Coordinates of C-alpha atoms in Angstrom, one line a residue:
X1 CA 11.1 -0.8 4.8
X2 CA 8.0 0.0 3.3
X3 CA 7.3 3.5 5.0
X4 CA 10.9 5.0 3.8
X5 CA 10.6 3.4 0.2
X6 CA 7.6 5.8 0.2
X7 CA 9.5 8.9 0.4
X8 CA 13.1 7.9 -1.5
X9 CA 14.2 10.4 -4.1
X10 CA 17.0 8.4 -4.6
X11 CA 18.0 6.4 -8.2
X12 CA 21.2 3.9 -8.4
X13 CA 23.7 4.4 -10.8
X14 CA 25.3 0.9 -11.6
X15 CA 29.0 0.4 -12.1
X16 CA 28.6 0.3 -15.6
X17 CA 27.0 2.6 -16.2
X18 CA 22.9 2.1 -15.9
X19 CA 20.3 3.8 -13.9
X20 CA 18.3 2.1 -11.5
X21 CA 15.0 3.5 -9.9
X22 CA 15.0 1.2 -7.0
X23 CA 18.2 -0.8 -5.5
X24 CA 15.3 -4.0 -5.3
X25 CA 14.3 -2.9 -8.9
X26 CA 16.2 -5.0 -12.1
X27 CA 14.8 -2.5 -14.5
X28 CA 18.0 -0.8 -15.6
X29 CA 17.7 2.3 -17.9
X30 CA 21.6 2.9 -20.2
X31 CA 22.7 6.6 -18.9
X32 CA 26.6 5.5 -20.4
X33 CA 25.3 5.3 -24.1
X34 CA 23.5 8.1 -23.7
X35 CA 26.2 10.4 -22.2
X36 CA 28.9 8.9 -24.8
X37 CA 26.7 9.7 -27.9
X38 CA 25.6 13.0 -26.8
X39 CA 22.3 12.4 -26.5
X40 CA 20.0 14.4 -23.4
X41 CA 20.2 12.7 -20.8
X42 CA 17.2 14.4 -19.0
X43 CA 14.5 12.4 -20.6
X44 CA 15.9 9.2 -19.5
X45 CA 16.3 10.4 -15.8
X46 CA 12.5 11.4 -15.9
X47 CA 11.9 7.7 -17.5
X48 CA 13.7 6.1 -14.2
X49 CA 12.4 8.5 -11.5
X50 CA 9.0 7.5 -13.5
X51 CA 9.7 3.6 -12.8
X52 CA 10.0 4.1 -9.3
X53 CA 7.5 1.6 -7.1
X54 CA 5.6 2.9 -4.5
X55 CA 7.6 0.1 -2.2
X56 CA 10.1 -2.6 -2.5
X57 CA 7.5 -5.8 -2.1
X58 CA 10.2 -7.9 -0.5
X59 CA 7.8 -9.7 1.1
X60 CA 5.6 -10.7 -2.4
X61 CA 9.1 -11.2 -4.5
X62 CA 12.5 -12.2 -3.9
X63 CA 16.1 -9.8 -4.4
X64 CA 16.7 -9.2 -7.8
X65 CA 19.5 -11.7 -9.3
X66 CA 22.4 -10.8 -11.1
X67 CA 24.6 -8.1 -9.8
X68 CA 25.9 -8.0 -6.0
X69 CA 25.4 -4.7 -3.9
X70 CA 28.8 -2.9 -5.2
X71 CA 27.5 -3.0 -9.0
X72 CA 24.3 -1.9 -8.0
X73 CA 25.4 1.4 -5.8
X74 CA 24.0 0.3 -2.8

């Protein structure tokens, strides 16, 4: 729970093609576009690590809606 969000290094990479910084989180940064036009990806890796919470609240919120665990990487 709470004590091993704390310490994840990890981010999700969606199906299709977005980064997640939290498999709770719905913030979803576009890694696809980026890699098909060329453009660094780097900054928008540092941009999702940045969005990471210090824990996933599933106590104070519900489960984000909208994609099941395999779109998500989880």
């Amino acid at each position: 729970g709470e004590a091993f969000c704390g310490t994840c290094n990890r981010l999700r990479l969606t199906a299709d093609g977005f980064l997640r910084p939290c498999l709770m989180s719905s913030a979803e940064f576009n890694i696809k576009d980026a890699l098909r036009s060329g453009t660094p990806i780097l900054p928008l890796i540092r941009q999702t690590v940045a969005a990471k919470p210090l824990g996933h609240e599933l106590a104070n919120r519900p489960a984000p809606e909208g994609r099941c665990m395999m779109q998500i990487g989880g």
